[in-house]
Coordinates of C-alpha atoms and ligand atoms in Angstrom, one line a residue:
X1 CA 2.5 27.9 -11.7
X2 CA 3.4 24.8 -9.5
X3 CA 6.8 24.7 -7.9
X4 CA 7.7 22.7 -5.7
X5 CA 8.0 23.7 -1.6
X6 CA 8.2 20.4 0.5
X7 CA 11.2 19.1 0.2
X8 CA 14.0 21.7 0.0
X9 CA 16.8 19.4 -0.7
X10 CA 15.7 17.3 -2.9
X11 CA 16.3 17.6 -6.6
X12 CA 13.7 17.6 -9.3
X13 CA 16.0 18.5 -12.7
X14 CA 16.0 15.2 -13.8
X15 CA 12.2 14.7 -14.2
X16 CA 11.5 16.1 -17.2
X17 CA 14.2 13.8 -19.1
X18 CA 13.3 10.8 -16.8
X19 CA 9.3 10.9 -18.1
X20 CA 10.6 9.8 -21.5
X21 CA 11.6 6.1 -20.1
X22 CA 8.7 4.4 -19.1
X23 CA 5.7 5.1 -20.7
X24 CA 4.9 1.9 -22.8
X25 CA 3.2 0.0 -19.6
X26 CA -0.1 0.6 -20.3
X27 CA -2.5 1.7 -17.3
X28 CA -3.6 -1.2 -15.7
X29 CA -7.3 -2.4 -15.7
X30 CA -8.6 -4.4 -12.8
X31 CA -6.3 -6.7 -11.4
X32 CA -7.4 -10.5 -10.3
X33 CA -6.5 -12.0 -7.2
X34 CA -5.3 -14.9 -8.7
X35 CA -4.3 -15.4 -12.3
X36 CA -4.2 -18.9 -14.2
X37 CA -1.0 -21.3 -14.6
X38 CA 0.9 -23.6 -12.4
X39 CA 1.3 -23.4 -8.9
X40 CA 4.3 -24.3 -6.8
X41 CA 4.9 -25.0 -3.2
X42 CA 9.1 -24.2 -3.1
X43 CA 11.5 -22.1 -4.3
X44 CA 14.5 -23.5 -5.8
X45 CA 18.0 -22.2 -5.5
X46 CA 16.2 -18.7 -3.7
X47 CA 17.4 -16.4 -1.1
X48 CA 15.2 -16.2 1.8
X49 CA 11.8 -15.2 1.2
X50 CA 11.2 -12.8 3.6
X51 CA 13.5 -10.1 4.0
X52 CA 10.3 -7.7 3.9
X53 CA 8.9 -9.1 7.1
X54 CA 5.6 -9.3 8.2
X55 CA 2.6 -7.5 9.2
X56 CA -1.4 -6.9 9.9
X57 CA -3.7 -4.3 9.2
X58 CA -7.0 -3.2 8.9
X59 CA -8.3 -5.2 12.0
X60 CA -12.0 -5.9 12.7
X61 CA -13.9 -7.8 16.1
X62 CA -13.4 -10.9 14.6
X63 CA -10.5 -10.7 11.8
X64 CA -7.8 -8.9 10.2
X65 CA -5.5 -9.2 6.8
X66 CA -2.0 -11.0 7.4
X67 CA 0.4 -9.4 4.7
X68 CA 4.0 -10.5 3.4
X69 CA 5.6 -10.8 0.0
X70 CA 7.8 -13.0 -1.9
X71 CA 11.0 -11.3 -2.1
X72 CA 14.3 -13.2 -2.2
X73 CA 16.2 -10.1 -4.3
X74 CA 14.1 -7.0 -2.6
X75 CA 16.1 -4.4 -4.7
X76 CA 15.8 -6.3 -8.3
X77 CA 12.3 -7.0 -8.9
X78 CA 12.0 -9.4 -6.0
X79 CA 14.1 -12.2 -7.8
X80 CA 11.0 -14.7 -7.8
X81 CA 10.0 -16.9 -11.3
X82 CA 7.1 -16.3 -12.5
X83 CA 4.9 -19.1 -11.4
X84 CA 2.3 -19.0 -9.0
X85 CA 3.7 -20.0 -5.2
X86 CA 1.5 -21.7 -2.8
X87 CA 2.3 -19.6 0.8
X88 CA 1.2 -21.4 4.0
X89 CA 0.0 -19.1 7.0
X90 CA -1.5 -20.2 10.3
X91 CA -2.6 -18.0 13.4
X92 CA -1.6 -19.1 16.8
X93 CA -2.9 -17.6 20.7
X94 CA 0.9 -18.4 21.8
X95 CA 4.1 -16.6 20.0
X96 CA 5.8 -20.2 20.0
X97 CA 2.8 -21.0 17.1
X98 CA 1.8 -24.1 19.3
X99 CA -2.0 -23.1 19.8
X100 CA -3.1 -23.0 16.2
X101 CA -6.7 -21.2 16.0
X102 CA -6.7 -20.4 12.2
X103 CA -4.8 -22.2 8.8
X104 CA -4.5 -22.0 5.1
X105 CA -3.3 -21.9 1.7
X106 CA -2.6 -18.4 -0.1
X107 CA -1.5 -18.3 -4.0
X108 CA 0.8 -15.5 -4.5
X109 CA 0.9 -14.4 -8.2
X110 CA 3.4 -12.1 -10.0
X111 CA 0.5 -10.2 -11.4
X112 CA 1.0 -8.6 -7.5
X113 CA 4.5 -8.5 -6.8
X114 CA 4.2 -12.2 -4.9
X115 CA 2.2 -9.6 -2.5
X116 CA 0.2 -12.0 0.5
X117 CA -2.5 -10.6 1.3
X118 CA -4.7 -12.9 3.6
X119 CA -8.3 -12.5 5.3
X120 CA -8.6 -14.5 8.6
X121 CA -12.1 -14.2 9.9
X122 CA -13.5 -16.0 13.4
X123 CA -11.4 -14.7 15.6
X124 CA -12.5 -13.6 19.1
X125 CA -12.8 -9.8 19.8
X126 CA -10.0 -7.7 21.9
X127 CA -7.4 -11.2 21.9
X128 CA -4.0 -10.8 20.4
X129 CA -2.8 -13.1 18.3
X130 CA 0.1 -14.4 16.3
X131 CA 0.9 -15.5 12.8
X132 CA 3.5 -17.2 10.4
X133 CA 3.8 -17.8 6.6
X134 CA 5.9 -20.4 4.7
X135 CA 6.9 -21.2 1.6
X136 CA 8.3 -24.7 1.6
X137 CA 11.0 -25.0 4.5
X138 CA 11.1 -21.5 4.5
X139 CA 9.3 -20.0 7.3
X140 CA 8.8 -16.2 8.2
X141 CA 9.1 -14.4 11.1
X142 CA 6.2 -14.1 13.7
X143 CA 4.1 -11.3 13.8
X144 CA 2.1 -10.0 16.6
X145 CA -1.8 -8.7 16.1
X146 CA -5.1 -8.3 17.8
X147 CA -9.1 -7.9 17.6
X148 CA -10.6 -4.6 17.5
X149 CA -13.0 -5.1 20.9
X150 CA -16.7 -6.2 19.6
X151 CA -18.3 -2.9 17.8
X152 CA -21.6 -2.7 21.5
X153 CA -19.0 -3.2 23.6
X154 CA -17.2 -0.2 25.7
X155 CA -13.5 -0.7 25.5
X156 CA -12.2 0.8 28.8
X157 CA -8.8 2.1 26.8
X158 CA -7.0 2.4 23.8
X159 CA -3.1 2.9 23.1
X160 CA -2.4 3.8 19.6
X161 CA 0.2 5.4 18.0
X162 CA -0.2 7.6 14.3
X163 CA 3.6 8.4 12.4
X164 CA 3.9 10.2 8.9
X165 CA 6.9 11.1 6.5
X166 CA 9.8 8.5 6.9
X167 CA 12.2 9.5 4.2
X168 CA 14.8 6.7 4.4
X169 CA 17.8 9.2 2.7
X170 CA 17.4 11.9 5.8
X171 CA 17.2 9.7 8.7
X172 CA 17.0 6.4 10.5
X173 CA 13.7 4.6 11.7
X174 CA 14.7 5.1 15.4
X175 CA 11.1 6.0 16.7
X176 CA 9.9 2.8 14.8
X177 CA 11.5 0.9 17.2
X178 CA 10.4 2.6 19.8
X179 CA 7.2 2.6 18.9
X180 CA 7.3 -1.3 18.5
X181 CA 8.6 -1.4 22.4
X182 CA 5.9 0.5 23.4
X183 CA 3.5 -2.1 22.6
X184 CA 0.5 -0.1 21.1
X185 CA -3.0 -1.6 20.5
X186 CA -3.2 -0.3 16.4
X187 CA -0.5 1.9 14.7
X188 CA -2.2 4.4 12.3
X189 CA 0.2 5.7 9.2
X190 CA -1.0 9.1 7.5
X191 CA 1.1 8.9 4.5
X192 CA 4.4 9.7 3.0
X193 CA 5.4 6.1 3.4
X194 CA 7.7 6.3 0.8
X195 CA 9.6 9.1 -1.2
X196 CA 9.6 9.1 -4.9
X197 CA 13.0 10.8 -5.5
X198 CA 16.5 10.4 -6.9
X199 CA 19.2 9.3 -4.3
X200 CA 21.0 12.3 -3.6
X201 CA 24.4 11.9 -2.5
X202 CA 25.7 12.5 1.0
X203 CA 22.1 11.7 3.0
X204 CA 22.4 9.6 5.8
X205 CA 21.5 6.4 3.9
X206 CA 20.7 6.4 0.0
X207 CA 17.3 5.7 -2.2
X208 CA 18.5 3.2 -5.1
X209 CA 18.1 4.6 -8.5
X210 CA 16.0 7.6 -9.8
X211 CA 13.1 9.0 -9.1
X212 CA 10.5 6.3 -9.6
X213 CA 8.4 5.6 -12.4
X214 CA 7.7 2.3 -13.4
X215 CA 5.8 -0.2 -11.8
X216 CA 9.7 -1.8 -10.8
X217 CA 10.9 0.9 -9.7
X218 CA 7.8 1.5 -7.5
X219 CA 8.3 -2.2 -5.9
X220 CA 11.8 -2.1 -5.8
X221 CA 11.5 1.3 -3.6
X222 CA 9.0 0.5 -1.4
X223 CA 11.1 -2.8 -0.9
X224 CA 14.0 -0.4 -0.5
X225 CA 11.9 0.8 2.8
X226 CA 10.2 -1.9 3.9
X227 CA 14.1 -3.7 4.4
X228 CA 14.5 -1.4 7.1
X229 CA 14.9 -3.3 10.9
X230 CA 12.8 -0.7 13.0
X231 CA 10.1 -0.4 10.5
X232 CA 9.6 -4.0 10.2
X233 CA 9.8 -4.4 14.2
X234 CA 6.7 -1.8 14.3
X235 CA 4.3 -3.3 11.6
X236 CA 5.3 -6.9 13.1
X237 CA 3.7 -5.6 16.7
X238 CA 0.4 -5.0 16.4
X239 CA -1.9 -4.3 13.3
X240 CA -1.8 -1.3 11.4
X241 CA -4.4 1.3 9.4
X242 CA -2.4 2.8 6.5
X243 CA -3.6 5.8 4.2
X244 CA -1.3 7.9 1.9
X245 CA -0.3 11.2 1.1
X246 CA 1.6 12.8 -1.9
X247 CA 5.1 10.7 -1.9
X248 CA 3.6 7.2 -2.2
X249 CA 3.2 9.2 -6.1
X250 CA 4.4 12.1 -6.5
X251 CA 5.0 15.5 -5.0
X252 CA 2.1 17.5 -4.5
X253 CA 0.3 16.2 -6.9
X254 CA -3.6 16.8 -7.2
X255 CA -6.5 14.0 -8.1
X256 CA -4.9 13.3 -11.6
X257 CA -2.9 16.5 -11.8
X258 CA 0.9 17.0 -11.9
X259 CA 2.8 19.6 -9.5
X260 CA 4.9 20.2 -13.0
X261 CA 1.5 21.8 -15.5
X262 CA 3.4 20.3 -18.6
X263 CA 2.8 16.7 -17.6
X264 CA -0.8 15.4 -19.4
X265 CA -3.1 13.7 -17.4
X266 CA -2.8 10.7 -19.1
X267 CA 0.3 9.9 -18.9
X268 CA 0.2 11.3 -15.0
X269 CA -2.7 8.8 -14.5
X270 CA -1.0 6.0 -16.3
X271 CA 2.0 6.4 -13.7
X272 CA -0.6 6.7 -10.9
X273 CA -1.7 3.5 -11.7
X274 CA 2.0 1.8 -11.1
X275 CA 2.4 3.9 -7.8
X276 CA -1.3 2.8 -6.4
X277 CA -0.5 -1.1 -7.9
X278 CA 2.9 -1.3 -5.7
X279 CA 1.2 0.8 -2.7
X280 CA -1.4 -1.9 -2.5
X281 CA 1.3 -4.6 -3.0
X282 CA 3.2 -3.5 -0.1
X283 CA 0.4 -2.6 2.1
X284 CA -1.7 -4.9 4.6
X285 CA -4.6 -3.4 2.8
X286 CA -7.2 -5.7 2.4
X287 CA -7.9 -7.5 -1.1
X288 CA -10.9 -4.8 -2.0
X289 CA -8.0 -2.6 -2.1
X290 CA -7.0 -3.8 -4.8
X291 CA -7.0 -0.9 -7.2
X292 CA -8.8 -0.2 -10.6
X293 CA -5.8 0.9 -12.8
X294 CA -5.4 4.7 -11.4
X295 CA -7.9 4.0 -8.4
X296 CA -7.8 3.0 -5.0
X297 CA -10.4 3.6 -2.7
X298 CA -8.7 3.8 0.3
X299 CA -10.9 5.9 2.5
X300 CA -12.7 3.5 5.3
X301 CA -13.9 3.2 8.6
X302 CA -13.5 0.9 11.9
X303 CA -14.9 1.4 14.8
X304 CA -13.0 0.2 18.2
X305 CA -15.6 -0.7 20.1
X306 CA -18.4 2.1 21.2
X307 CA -14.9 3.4 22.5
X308 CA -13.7 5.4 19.0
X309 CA -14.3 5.2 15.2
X310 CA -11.4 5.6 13.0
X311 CA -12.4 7.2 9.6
X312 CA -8.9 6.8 7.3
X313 CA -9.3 9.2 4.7
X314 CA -7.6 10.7 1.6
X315 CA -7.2 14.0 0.7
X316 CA -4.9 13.2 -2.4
X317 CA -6.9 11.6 -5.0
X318 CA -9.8 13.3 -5.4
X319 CA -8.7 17.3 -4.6
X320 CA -9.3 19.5 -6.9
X321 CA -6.1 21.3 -8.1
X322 CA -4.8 23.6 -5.6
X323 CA -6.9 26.8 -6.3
X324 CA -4.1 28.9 -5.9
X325 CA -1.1 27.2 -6.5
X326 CA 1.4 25.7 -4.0
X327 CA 3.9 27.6 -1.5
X328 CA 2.4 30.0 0.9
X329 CA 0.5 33.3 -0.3
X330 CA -2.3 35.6 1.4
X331 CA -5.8 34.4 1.1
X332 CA -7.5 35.1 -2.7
X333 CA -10.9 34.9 -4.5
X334 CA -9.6 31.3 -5.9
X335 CA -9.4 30.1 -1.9
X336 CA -13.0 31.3 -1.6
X337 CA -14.2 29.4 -4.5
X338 CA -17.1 27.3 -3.4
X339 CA -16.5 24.6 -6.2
X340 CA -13.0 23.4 -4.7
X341 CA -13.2 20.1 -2.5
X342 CA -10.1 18.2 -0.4
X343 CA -12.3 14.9 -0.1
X344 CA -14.1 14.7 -3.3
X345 CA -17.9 15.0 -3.0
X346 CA -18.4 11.5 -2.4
X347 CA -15.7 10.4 0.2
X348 CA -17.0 13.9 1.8
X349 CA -20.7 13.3 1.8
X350 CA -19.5 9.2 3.3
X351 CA -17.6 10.9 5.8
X352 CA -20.7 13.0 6.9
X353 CA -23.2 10.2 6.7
X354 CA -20.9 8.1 9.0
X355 CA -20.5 11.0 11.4
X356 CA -23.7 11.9 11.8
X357 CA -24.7 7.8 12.3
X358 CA -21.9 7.7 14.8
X359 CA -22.9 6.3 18.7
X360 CA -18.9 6.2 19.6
X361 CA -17.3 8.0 22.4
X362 CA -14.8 9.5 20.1
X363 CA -15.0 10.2 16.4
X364 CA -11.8 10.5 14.6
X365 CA -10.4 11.8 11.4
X366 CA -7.0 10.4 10.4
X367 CA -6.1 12.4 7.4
X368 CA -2.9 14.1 6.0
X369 CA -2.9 17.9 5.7
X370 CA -3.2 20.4 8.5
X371 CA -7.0 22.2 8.7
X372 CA -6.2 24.8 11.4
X373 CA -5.8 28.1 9.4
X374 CA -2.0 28.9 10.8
X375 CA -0.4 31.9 9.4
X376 CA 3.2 30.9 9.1
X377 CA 4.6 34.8 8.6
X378 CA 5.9 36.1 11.6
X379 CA 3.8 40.1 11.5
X380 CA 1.3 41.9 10.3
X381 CA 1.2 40.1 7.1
X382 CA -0.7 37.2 6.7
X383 CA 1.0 33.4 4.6
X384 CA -1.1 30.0 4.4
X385 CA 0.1 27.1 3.2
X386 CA -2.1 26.2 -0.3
X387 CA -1.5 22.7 -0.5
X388 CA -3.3 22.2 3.6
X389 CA -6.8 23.0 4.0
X390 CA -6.0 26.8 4.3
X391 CA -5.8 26.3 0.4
X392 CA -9.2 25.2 0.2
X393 CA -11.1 27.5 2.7
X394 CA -14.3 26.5 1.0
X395 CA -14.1 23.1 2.1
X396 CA -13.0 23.3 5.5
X397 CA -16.1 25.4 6.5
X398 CA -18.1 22.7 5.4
X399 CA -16.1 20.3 7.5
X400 CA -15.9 22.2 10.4
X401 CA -19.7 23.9 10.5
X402 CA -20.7 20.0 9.9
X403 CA -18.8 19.2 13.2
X404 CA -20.1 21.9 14.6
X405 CA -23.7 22.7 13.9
X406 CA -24.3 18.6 13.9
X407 CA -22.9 18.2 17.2
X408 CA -20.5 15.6 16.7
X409 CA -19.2 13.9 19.2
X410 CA -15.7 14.8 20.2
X411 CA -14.1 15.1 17.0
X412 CA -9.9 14.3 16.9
X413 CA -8.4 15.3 13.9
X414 CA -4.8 13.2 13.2
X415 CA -2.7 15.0 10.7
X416 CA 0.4 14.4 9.2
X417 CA 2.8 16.2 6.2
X418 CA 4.3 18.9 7.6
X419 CA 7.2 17.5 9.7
X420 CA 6.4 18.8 12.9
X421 CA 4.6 18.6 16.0
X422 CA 1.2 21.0 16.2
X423 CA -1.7 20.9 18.9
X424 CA -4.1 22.9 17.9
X425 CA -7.9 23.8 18.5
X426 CA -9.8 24.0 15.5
X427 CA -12.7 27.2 15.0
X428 CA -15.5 27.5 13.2
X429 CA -13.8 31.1 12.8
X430 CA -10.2 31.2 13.3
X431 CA -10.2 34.8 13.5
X432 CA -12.3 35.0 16.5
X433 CA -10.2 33.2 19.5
X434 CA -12.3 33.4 22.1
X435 CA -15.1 31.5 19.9
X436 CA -15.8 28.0 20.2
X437 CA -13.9 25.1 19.5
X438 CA -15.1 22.7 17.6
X439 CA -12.2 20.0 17.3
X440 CA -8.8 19.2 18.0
X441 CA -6.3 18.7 16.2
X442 CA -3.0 16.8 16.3
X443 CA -0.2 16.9 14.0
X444 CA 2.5 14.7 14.1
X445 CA 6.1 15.0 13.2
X446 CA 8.1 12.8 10.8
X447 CA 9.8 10.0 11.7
X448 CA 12.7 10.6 9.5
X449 CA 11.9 13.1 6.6
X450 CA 13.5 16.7 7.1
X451 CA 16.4 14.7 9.2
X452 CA 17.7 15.7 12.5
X453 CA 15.1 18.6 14.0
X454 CA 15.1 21.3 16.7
X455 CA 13.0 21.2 19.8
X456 CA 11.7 25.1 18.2
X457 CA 12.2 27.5 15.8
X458 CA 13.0 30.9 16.3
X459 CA 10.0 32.8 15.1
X460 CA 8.1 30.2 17.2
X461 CA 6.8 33.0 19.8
X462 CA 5.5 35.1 17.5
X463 CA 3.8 32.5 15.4
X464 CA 2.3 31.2 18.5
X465 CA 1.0 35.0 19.5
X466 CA -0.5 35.6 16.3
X467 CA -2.1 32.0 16.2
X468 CA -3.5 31.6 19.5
X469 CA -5.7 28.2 18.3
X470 CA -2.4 27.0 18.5
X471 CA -1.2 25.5 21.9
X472 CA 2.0 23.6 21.2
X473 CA 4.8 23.7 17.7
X474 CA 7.5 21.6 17.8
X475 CA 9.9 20.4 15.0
X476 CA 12.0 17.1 16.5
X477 CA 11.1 13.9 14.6
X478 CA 9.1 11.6 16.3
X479 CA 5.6 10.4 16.3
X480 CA 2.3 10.4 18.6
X481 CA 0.9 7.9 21.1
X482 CA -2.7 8.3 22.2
X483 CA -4.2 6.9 25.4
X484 CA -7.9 7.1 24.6
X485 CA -10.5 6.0 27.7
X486 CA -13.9 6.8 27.9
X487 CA -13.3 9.9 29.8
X488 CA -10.3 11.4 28.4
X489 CA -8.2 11.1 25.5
X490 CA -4.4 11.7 26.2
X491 CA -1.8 12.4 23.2
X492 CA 2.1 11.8 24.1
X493 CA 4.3 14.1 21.4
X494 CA 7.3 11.1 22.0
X495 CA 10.4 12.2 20.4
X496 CA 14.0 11.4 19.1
X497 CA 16.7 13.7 19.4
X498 CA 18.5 12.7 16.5
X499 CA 17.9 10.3 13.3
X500 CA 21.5 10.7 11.5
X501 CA 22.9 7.9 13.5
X502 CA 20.8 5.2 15.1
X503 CA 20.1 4.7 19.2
X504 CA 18.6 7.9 20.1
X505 CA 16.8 7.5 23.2
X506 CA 12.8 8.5 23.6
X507 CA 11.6 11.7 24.9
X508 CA 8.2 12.4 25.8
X509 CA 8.5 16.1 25.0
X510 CA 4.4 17.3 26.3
X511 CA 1.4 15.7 26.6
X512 CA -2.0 17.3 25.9
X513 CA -5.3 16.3 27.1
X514 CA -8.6 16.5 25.5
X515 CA -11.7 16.1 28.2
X516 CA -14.8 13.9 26.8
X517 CA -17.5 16.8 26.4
X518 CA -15.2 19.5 26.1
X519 CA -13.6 20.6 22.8
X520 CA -9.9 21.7 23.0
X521 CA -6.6 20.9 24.4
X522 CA -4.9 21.3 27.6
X523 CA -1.3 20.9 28.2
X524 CA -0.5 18.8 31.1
Ligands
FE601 FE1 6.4 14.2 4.1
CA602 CA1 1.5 37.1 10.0

C-alpha cells in the first residue's frame, strides 16, 4: 500500500473525485514542430508576450537552445489565437544587442503552448552571449548564455550551481536571485520544478486551481511558476540543464504507476502524457525532447570540456514500482530483489557505456534521489527511505561496484528531493566505514519547498553517529554552487534563512572539498 510521505501538508482528498474531469484528451502521439495553417507576424489587441521570460539550456561548444513562450494571459491558457506566430530571435556578443552573430525566424504553434524553442549552432566555444525574441513591436527581455569550452580542451574552472524542489505555496524564490547575482557558468535543476497540488489556503503565496490534470492546467501551472521574478532572473543568466523528479507529474509516482494502486495505468499514462507535453513546453529542452505521448527521453550527456561530463538522468520514468512501498521501513527480501532497476536497463547500461568511455577530469551524475544508505531512526533500529535508492538496494550495488571495480574517474553524485543539505561519501558497503569510498555525494536543499528551515534537527547527532558516510546534514533552503578546477572540486552549501517573506540575505553555511584522485569529502 502506497501512501503518501513527502509532502506533509499538502492535501490529497480531492484526487480521487478530481480524476473524473479530464479524461476525454486522448494521449498524445508524436507531436510536430510545426503544424500547417497561416502564420502571423503580430498580435493584435494582446498583452505583452513575455511575461514568462527567457532562457537557455542544454549548451554545447558551439550552440545552445533559446527558449520563451507566447503568453499574454499566463494563468488562462496563455490568451494567444490559435494561428501560427512568426517569433524573431537574434544572438548578440554585447547585452545592448548591437553585435549580432546569429538571426532568425521561429514559428510557434499552439500544438506547443506558443513554446520557442530555438537551435543556434556556430557559435565559438567558452564566449557568452546574449539573445532577444520578438513578435512584432514586441520585444523580450535579454537573456544571458554561453558555450560549453570545446570538448579536447582543458577548461581551467567551472562555477555551476544545481537547486531542486521550489514549491511556490511554501516559500519565495529568494536563492534564485541569488543565484542569478552569483553569475554561474551553467545552472543544473534536479527536478521538482513544479508541484502538482491544490492551493491550500494560508501558504505564503497560492497555486491557482486544483491539483492538475489536464494539459491546461499543466501549462497554466508551470506558467504559474515560471511568473515568478527570481526564477526568471536565474534561467535569464546563464544556460541551464533541467531533469525532473516526481512533481513535474505526480507524487511519487513510479514508470507508469500511480502512488494511489486504484488508478489504471492507462489513464495514469494518458495524464503523463499532458504533464511530459507542458514540461517540454516550458523547458529549454531542445526540440528532440519533444515527447512521444507518455515519453520523454530526457536522460543526456555534455561534456564541459575534458574538465567534467554532466550525465542528467532520470530515475522517474522507468523505475520499477517501489519494491516495498513508500515511507521508511527496515530492509526486506523485496529490497534485495535483483529484478528491480531506478534507471531502467537501458538508460543504466547508456550510463555505464558513457562512463566507462569517459577521458574527463570529473564524471558527474545529476540525478534526483539520495543513494547513500542513511538510516533516518535515531537507535538501534534501522528505517530507509523506499522511494531513494535504499529502496532499491539491488540497483545501487550495480552502480556503485561499476564505479568502483571500473575505476571511474572521480565520480560526483548531485542529488536533489529531500529538502535538505547532505555531504556524504558513498561505499561499496555502507556497513563497513572504514572501507573505501567510491563517490561523493551532494544533496541539495530546496529552494522553497518545506518553507522556512532550521540550520539542524534535533536527532541530528545521533543520525550522524550512526551514519558516519555522512559528513554534513543540514535542513535551511538554499541550493549548491560548485567550483570545479582540474585539481579540486569545491561545493558551497549557500543558504537563506528564511523564504516566508522575500530579502533574506545569503549564507555560505560549509563548504566541502573533494581532492582529484581521492574519493570523499573534507570539510573546509
Ligand atoms: Fe520536492
Ligand atoms: Ca537506527
Amino acid at each position: 500500500m502506497k501512501r503518501k510521505i513527502k509532502l506533509p501538508g499538502q492535501s490529497t482528498h480531492t484526487r480521487r473525485t478530481m480524476l473524473h474531469r479530464s479524461l476525454a484528451i486522448p494521449a498524445l502521439t508524436a507531436l510536430e514542430q510545426v503544424s500547417s495553417g497561416s502564420v502571423i507576424s503580430r498580435l493584435h489587441n494582446s498583452d505583452y508576450p513575455f511575461q514568462l521570460g527567457v532562457a537557455s539550456g542544454d549548451p554545447t561548444s558551439d550552440g545552445m537552445v533559446l527558449w520563451t513562450r507566447l503568453a499574454p494571459d499566463p494563468l488562462n491558457g496563455g490568451g494567444m489565437p490559435d494561428d501560427n506566430i512568426k517569433v524573431k530571435w537574434q544572438i548578440s556578443k554585447n547585452e545592448k544587442m548591437t553585435q549580432i552573430v546569429r538571426s532568425g525566424e521561429y514559428i510557434a504553434t499552439a500544438q506547443l503552448a506558443h513554446s520557442v524553442h530555438v537551435e543556434v549552432k556556430g557559435l565559438l566555444p567558452d564566449h557568452v552571449y546574449y539573445y532577444q525574441f520578438q513578435v512584432g513591436p514586441e520585444a523580450s527581455p535579454v537573456g544571458k548564455t554561453r558555450t560549453f569550452p570545446h570538448p579536447e580542451s582543458l577548461p581551467r574552472r567551472c562555477r555551476f550551481a544545481f537547486a531542486s524542489c521550489q514549491h511556490y505555496e511554501t516559500g519565495y524564490f529568494t536563492a534564485f536571485q541569488h543565484m542569478a547575482r552569483q553569475d554561474p557558468d551553467l545552472i543544473i535543476h534536479l527536478g521538482d520544478y513544479i508541484y502538482e497540488g491544490a492551493a491550500i489556503e494560508g501558504r505564503v503565496r497560492l497555486h491557482q486551481g486544483l491539483e492538475i490534470l489536464t494539459l491546461d492546467d499543466y501549462r497554466n501551472r508551470h506558467a504559474q511558476y515560471k511568473t515568478d521574478p527570481d526564477l526568471q532572473a536565474a534561467h535569464a543568466t546563464c544556460p541551464w540543464m533541467v531533469t525532473w523528479d516526481d512533481h513535474e507529474f505526480d507524487n511519487n509516482y513510479a514508470d507508469s504507476i500511480s502512488e494511489e494502486s486504484e488508478v489504471a495505468r492507462s489513464v495514469f499514462l494518458q495524464r503523463r502524457a499532458r504533464a511530459y507535453q507542458a514540461y517540454y513546453e516550458h523547458m529549454p529542452l531542445r526540440p528532440r525532447s519533444i515527447p512521444n505521448g507518455p515519453n520523454l527521453r530526457l536522460y543526456r550527456a555534455a561534456p564541459y570540456g575534458q574538465l567534467i561530463d554532466f550525465n542528467v538522468l532520470d530515475t522517474r520514468q522507468y523505475r520499477s514500482d517501489q519494491p516495498n512501498g513508500d515511507g521508511r521501513k527496515p530492509i526486506n527480501n523485496a529490497v534485495l530483489n535483483p529484478d528491480t532497476s531506478m534507471l531502467g536497463k537501458q538508460q543504466e547500461e547508456w550510463l555505464f557505456d558513457r562512463l566507462v568511455a569517459s577521458q574527463t577530469t570529473w564524471n558527474v551524475l545529476a540525478q534526483q534521489v539520495m543513494i547513500a544508505r542513511v538510516d533516518r531512526e535515531p537507535g538501534p533500529s534501522a528505517l530507509y527511505s523506499m522511494d531513494q535508492w535504499s529502496g532499491y538496494e539491488t540497483a545501487r550495488n550495480r552502480l556503485l561496484h561499476f564505479l568502483d571495480s571500473r575505476d571511474v574517474t572521480n565520480p560526483v553524485i548531485l542529488t536533489g528531493d529531500i529538502h535538505s543539505n547532505w555531504v556524504n561519501d558513498l561505499k561499496v558497503n555502507f556497513s563497513d566505514s572504514n572501507g573505501p569510498t567510491v563517490a561523493t555525494e551532494f544533496v541539495g536543499t530546496s529552494i522553497s519547498s518545506g518553507g522556512n528551515g532550521t540550520q539542524t534537527r534535533s536527532d541530528t547527532d545521533a543520525m550522524l553517529a550512526e551514519n558516519p558516510f555522512v559528513k554534513f546534514f543540514n535542513s535551511e533552503r538554499g541550493y549548491v554552487c560548485c567550483h570545479v578546477t582540474p585539481e579540486e572540486w569545491k561545493s558551497d552549501y549557500q543558504v537563506v534563512e528564511y523564504v516566508d517573506r522575500r530579502g533574506a540575505p545569503l549564507v555560505t553555511r560549509a563548504s566541502f572539498v573533494v581532492k582529484a584522485g581521492t574519493a570523499g569529502a573534507e570539510r573546509v
